[in-house]
Coordinates of N, CA and C and ligand atoms in Angstrom, one line a residue:
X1 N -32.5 -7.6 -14.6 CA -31.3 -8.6 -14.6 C -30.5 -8.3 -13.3
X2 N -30.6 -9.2 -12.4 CA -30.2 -8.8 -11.2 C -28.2 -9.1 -11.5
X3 N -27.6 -8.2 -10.9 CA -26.4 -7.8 -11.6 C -25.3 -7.5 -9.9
X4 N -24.5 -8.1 -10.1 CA -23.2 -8.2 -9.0 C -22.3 -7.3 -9.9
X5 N -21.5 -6.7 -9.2 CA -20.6 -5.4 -9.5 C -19.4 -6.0 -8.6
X6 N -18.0 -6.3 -9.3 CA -16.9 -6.1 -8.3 C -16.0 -5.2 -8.6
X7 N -15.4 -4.0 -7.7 CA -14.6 -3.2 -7.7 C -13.7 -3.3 -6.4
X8 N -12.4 -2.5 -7.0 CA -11.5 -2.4 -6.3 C -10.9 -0.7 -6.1
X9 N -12.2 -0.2 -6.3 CA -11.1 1.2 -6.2 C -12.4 2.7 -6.0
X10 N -12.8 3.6 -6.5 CA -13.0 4.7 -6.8 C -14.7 4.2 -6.8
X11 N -14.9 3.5 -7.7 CA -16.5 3.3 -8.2 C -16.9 4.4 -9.4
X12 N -16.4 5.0 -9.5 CA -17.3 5.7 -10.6 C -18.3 5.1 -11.6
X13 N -17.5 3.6 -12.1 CA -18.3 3.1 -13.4 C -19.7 2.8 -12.4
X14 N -19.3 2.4 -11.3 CA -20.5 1.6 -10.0 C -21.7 2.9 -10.3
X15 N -21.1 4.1 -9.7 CA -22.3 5.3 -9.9 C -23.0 5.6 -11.1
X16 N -21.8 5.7 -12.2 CA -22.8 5.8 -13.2 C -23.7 4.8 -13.8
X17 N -23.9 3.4 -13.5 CA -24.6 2.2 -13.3 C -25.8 2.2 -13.2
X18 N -25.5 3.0 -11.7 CA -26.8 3.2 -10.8 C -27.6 4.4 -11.0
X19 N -26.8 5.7 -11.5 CA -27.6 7.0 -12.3 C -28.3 6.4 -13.4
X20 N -28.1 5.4 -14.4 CA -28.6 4.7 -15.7 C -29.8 4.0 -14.9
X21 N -29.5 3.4 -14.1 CA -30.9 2.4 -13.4 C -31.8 3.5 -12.9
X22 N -31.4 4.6 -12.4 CA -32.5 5.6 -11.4 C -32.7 6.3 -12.6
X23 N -32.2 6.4 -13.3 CA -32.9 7.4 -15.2 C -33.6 6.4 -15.9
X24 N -33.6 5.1 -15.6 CA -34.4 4.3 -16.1 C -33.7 3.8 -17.7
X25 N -32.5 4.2 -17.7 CA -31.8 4.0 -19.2 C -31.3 3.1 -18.9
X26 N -31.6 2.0 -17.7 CA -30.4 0.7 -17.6 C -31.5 -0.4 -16.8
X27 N -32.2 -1.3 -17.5 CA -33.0 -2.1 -16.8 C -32.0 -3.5 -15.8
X28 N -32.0 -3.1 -15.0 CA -30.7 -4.0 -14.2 C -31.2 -3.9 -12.8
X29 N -31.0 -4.6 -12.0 CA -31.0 -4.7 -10.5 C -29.5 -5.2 -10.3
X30 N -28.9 -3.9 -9.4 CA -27.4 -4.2 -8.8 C -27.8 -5.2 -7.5
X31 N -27.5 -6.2 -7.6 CA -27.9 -7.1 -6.1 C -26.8 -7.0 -5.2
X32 N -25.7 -7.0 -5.4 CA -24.4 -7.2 -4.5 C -23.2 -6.2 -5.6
X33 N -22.5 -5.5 -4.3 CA -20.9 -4.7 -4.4 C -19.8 -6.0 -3.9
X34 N -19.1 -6.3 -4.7 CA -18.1 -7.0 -3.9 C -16.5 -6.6 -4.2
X35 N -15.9 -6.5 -3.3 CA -14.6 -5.9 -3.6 C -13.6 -6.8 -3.0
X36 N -12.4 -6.9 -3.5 CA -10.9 -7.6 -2.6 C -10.3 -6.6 -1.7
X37 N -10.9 -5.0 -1.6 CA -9.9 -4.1 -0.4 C -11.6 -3.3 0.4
X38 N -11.0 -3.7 1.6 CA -12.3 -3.2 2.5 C -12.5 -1.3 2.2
X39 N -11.1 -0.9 1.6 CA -11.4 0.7 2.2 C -12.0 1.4 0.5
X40 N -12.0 0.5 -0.5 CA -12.4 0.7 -1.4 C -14.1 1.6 -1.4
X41 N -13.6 3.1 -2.2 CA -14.5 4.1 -2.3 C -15.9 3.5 -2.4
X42 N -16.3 2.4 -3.7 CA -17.6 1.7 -4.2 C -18.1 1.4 -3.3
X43 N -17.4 0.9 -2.0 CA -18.1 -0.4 -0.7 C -19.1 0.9 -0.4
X44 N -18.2 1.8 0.0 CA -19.1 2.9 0.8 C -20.4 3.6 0.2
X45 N -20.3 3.6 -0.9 CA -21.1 4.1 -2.1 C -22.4 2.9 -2.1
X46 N -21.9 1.8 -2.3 CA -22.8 0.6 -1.8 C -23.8 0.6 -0.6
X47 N -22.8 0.8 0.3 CA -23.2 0.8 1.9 C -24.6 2.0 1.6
X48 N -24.0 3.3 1.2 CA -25.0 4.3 1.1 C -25.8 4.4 0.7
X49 N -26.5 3.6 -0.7 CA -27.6 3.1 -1.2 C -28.0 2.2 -0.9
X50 N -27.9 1.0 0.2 CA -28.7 -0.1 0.7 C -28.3 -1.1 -0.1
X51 N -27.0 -1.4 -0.7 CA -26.7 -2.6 -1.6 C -26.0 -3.2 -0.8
X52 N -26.4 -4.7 -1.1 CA -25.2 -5.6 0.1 C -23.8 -5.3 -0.6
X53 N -23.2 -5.6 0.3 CA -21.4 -5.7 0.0 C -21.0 -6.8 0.8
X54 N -19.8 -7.4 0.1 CA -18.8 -8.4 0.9 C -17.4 -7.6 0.5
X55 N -16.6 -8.4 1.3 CA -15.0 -8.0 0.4 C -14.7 -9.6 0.7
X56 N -13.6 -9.9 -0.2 CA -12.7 -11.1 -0.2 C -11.7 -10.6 -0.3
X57 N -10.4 -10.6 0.5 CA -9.5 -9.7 0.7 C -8.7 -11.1 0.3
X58 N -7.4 -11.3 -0.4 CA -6.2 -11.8 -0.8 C -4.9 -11.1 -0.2
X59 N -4.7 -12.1 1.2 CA -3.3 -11.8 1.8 C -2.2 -11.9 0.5
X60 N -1.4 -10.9 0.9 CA 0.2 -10.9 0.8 C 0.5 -12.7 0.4
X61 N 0.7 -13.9 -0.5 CA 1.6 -15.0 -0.8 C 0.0 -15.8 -0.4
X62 N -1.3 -15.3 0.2 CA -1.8 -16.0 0.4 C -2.4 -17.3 -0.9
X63 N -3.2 -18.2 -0.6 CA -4.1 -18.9 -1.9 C -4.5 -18.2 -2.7
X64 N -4.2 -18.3 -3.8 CA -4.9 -17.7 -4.9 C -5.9 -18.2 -5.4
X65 N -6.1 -19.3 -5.6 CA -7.4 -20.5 -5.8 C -8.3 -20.6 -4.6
X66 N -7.7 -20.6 -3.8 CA -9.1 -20.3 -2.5 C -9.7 -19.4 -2.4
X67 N -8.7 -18.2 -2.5 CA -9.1 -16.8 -2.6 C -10.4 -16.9 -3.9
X68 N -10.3 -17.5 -4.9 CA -10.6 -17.1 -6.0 C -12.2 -18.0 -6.2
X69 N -12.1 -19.1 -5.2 CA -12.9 -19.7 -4.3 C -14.0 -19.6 -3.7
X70 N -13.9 -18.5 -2.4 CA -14.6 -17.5 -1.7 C -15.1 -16.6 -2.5
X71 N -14.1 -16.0 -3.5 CA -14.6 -14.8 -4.1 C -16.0 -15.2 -4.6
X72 N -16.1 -16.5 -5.4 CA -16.8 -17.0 -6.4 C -18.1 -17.3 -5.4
X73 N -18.0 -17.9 -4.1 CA -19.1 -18.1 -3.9 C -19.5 -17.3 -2.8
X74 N -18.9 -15.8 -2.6 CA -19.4 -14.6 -2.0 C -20.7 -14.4 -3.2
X75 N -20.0 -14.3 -4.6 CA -20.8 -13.6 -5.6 C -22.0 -14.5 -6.2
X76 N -21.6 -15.7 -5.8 CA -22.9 -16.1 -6.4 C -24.2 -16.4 -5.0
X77 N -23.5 -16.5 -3.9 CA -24.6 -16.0 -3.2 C -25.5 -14.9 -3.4
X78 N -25.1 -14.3 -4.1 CA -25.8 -12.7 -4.2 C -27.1 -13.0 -5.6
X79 N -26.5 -14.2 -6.3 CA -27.9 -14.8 -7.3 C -27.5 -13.6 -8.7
X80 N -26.4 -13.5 -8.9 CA -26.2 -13.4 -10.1 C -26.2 -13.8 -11.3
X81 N -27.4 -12.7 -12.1 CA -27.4 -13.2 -13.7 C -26.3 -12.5 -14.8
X82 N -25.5 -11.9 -14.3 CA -24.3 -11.0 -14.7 C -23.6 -10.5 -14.1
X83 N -22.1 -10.4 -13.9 CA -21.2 -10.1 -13.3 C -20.2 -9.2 -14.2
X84 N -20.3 -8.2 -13.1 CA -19.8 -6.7 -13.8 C -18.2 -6.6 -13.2
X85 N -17.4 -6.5 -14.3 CA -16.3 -5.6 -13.4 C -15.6 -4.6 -13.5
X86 N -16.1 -4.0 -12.7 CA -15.9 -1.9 -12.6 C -14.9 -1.6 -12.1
X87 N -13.5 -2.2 -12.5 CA -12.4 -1.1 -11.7 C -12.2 -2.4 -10.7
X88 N -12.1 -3.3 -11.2 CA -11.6 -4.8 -10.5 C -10.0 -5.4 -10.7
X89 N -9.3 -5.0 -9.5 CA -7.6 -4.8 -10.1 C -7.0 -6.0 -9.9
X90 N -7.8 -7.5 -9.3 CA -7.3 -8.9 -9.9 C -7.5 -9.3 -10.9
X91 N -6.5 -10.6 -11.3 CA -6.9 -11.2 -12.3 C -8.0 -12.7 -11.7
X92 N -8.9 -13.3 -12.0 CA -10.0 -13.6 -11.6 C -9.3 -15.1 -12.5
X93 N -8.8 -16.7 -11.9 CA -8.6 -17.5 -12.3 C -9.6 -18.6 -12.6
X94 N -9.4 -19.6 -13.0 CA -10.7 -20.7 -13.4 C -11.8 -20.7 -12.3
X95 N -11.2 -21.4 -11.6 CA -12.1 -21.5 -9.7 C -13.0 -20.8 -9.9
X96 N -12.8 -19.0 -10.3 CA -14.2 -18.2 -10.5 C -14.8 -18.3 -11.7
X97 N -13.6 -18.0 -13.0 CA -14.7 -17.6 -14.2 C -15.2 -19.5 -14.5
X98 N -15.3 -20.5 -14.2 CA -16.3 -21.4 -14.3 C -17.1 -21.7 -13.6
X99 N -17.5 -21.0 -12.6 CA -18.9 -20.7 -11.9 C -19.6 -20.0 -12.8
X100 N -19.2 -18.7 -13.4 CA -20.2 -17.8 -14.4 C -19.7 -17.9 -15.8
X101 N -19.8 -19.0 -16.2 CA -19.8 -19.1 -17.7 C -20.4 -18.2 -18.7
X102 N -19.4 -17.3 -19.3 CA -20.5 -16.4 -20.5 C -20.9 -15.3 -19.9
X103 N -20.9 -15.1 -18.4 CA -21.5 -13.8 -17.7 C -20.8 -13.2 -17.1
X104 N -19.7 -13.1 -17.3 CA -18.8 -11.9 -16.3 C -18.6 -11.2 -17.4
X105 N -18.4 -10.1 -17.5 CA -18.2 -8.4 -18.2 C -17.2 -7.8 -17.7
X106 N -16.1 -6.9 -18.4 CA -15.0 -5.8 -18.1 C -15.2 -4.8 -19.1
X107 N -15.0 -3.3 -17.8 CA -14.4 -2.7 -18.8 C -13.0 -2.1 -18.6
X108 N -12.4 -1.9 -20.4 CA -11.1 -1.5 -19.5 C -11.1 0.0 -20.5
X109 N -9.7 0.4 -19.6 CA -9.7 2.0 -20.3 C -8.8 1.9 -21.4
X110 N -9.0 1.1 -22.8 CA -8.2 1.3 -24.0 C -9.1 0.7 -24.9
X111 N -8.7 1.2 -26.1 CA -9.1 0.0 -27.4 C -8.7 -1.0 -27.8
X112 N -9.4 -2.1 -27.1 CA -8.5 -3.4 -26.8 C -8.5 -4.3 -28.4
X113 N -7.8 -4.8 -28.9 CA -6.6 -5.5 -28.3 C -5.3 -4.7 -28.0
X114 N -5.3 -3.4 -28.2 CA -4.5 -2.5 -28.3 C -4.3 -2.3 -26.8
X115 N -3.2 -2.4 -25.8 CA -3.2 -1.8 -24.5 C -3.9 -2.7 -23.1
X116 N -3.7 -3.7 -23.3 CA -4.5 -4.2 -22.2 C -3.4 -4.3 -21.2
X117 N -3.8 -4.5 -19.6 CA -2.9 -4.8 -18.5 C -3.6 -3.5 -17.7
X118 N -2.6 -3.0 -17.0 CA -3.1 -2.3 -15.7 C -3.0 -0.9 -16.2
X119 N -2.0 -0.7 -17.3 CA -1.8 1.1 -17.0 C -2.3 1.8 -19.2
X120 N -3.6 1.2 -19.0 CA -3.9 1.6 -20.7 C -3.7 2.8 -21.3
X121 N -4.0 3.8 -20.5 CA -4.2 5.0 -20.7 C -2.5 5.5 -20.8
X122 N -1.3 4.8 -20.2 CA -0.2 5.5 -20.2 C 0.5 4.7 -21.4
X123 N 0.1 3.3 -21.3 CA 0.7 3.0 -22.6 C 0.1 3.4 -23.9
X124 N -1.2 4.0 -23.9 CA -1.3 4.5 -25.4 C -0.7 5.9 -25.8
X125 N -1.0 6.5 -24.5 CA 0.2 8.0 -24.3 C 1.8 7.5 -25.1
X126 N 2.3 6.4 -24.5 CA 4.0 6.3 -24.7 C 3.7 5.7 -26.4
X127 N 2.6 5.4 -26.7 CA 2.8 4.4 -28.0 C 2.1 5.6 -29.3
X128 N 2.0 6.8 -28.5 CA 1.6 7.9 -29.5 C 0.9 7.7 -30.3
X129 N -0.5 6.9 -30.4 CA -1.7 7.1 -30.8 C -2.7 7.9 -30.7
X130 N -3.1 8.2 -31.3 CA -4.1 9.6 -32.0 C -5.6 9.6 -31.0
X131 N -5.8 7.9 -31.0 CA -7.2 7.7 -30.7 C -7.4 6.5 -29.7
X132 N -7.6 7.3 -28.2 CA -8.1 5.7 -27.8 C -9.5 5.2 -27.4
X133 N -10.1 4.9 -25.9 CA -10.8 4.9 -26.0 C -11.0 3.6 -24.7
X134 N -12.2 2.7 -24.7 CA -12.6 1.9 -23.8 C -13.3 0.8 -24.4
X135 N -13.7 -0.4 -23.5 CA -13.7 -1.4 -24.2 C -14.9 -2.1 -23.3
X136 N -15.5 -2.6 -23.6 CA -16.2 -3.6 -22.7 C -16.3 -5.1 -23.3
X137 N -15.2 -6.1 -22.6 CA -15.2 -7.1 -23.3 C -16.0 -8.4 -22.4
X138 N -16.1 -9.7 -23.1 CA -16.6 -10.8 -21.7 C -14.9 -11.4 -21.4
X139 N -15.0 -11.5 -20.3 CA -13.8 -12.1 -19.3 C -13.6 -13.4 -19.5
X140 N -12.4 -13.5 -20.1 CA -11.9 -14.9 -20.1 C -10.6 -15.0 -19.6
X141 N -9.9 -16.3 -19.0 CA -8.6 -16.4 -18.3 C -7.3 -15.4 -19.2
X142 N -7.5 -15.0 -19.9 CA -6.2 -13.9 -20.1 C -6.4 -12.6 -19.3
X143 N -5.6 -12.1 -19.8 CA -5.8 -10.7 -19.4 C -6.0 -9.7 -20.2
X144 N -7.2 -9.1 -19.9 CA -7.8 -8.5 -21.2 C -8.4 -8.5 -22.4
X145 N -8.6 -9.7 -22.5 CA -8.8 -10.9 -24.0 C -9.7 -11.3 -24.6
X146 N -10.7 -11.6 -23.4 CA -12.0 -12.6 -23.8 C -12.5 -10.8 -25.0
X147 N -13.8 -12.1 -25.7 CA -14.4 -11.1 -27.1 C -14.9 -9.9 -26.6
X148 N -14.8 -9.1 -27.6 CA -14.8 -7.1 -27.7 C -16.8 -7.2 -27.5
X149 N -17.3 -6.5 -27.1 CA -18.7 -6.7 -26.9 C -19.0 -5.3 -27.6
X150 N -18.1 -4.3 -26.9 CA -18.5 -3.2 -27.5 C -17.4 -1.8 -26.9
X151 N -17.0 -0.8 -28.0 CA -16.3 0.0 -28.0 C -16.4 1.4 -28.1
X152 N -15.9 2.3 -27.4 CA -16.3 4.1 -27.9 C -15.0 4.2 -27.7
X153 N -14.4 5.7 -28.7 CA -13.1 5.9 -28.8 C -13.2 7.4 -28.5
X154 N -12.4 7.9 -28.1 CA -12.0 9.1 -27.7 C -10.5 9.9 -28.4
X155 N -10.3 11.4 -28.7 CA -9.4 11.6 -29.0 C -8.3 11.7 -28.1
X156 N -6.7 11.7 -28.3 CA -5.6 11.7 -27.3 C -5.1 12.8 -27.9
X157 N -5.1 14.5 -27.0 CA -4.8 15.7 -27.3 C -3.2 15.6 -27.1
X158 N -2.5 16.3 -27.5 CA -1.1 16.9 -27.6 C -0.8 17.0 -26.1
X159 N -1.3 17.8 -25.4 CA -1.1 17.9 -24.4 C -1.3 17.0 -23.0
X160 N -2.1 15.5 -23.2 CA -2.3 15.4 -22.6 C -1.5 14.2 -21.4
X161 N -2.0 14.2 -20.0 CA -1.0 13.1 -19.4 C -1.7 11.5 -19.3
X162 N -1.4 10.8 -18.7 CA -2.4 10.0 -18.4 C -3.9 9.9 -18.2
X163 N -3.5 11.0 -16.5 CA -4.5 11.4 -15.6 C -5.7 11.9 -16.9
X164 N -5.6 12.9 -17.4 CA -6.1 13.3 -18.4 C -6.6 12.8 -19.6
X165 N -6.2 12.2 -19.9 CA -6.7 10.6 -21.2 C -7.6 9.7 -20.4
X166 N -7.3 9.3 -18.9 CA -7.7 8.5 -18.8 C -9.3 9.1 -18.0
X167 N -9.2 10.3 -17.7 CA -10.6 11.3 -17.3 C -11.4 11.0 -18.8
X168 N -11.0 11.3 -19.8 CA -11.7 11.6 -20.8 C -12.7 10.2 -21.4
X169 N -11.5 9.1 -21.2 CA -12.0 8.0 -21.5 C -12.9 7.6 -20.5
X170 N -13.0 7.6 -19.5 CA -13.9 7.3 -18.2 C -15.1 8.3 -18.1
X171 N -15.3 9.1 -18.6 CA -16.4 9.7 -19.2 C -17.2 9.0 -20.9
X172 N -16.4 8.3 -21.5 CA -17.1 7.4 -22.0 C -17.3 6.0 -21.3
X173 N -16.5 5.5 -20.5 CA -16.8 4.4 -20.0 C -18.7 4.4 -19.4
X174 N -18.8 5.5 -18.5 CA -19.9 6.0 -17.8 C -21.1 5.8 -19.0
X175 N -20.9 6.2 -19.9 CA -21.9 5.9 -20.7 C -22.1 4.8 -21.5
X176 N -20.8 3.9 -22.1 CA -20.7 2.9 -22.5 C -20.8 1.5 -21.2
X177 N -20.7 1.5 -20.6 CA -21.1 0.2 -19.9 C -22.4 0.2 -19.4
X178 N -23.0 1.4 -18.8 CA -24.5 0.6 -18.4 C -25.0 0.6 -19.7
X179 N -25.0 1.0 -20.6 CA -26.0 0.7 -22.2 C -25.3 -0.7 -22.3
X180 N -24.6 -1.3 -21.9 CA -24.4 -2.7 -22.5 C -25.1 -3.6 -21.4
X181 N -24.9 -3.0 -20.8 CA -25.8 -3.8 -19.2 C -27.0 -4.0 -20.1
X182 N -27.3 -2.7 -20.2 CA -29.3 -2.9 -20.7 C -29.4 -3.2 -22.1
X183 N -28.2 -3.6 -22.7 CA -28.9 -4.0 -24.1 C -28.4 -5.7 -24.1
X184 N -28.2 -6.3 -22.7 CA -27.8 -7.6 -22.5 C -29.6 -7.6 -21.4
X185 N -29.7 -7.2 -20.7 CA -30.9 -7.1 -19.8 C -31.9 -7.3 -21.2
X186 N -32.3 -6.5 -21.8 CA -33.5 -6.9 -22.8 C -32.9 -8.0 -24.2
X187 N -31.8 -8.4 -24.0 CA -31.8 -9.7 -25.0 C -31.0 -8.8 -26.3
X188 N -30.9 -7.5 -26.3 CA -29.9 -7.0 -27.6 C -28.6 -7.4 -28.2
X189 N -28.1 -8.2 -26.6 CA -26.6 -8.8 -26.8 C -26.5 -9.6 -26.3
X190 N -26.3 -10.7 -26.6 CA -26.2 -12.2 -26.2 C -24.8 -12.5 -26.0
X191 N -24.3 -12.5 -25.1 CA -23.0 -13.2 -24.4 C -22.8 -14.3 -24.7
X192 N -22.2 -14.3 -25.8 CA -22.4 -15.7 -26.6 C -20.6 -15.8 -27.4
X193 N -19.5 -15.8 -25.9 CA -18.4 -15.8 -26.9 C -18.2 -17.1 -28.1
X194 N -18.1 -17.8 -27.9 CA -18.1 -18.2 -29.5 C -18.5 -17.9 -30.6
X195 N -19.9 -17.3 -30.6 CA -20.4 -16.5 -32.0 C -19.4 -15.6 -32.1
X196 N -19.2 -14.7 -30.7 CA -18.3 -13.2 -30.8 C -17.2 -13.7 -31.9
X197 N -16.3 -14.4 -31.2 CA -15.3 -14.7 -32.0 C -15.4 -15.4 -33.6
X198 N -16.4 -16.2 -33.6 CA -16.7 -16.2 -35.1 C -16.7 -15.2 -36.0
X199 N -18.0 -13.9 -35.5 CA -17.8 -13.0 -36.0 C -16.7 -12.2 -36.3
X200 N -15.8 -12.6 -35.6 CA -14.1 -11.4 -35.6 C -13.5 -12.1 -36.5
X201 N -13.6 -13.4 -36.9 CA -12.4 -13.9 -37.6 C -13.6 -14.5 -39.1
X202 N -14.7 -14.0 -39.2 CA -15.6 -15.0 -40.2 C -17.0 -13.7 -40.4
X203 N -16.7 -12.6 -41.1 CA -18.0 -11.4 -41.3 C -18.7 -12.2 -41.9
X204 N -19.1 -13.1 -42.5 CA -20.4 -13.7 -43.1 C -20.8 -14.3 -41.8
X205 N -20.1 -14.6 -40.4 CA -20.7 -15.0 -39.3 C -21.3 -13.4 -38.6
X206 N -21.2 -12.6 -39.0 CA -20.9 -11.1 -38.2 C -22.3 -11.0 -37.5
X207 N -22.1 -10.7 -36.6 CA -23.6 -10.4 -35.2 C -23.2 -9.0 -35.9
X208 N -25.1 -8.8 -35.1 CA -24.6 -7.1 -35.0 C -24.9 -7.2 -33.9
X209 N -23.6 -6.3 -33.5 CA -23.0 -5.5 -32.2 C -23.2 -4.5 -32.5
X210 N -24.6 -3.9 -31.6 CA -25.3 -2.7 -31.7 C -24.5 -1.5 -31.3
X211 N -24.5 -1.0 -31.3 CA -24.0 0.7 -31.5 C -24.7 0.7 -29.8
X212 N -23.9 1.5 -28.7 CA -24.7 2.1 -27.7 C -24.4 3.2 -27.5
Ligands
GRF301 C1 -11.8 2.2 -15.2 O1 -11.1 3.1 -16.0 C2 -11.9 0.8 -15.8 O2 -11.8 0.9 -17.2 C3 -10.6 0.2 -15.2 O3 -10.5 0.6 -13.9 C4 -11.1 1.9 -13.9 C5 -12.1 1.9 -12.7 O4 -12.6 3.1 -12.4 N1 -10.7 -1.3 -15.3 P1 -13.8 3.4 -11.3 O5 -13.3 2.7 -10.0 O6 -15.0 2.8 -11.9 O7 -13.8 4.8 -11.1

């Protein structure tokens, strides 16, 4: 399943993607890295394994819609059958998500619906919950919103800060998003938000959402 990745920062989810593809635990072909900041760690990580990259960079007050424009048809040059986003710090408006209907992917660092936006890991710290965790949901125009595909939760120790919650959770992310890659790659999960959401509000509709 040839697979586009956009990141804006570090890459880690990007590496452990590609350790799952080279262990053979992730049937995927990453075709294209695309990011909105050129100095973004992933590009280079890309650059270093032979994966194309673009960036689409969004000036300061520039277009948002144009921006969102380019971005869309940087990425679908690249012939994507799934669009991943690893640490992608816009919000992505219609212009893109109706180019890939049903096929863009997030993950984020909480148990969503619980904590979505930019800083999950410190708001579950301030909201003194026991348990959090990560989320891989499909992308729809909110933030954070579109249906839950699939979840792993982690404990939140007494002592801990963000930085630290949010290490521990990103050590499950690493393992929870390329198993969803490859259980969408062999047909195990069908990107099918409207059943999703049937299922959430209707269990006699209930998919199974495999365990990864
Ligand atoms: C991850 O924690 C992801 O959940 C969030 O951004 C972070 C990206 O990390 N959306 P990395 O760039 O993959 O290391």
């Amino acid at each position: 399943m040839n697979t586009v990745v956009l990141a804006s920062g570090r890459g880690s989810n990007l590496r452990a993607i590609c350790r799952a593809i080279d262990d053979g635990r992730c049937k995927a072909r990453i075709v294209g890295v695309v990011s909105d900041r050129r100095s973004a760690a992933a590009l280079e990580f890309a650059d270093a394994r032979g994966i194309p990259t673009r960036v689409v960079s969004l000036k300061k007050g520039g277009d948002r819609d144009q921006w969102n424009i380019e971005l869309a048809n940087q990425v679908a040059s690249l012939s994507p059958e799934l669009v991943v986003l690893a640490g992608f710090m816009k919000i992505l408006g219609p212009s893109f998500l109706e180019r890939f209907p049903g096929r863009i992917i997030n993950v984020h660092p909480a148990l969503l619906p619980s904590f979505p936006g930019h800083d999950g890991p410190k708001d579950a710290l301030e909201a003194g919950v026991r348990i959090s965790g990560c989320t891989v949901h499909i992308v729809d125009d909110g933030v954070d919103t579109g249906p839950i595909v699939a979840q792993a939760a982690v404990p939140v120790l007494p002592d801990d800060t963000p930085e630290t919650l949010h290490a521990r959770i990103q050590s499950q992310e690493h393992q929870l998003l390329p198993g969803v890659i490859h259980r969408i790659a062999i047909g195990d999960i069908e990107l099918n938000p409207l059943k999703m959401k049937a299922a959430h509000t209707d269990p006699s509709k209930a998919l199974s959402v495999p365990e990864v």
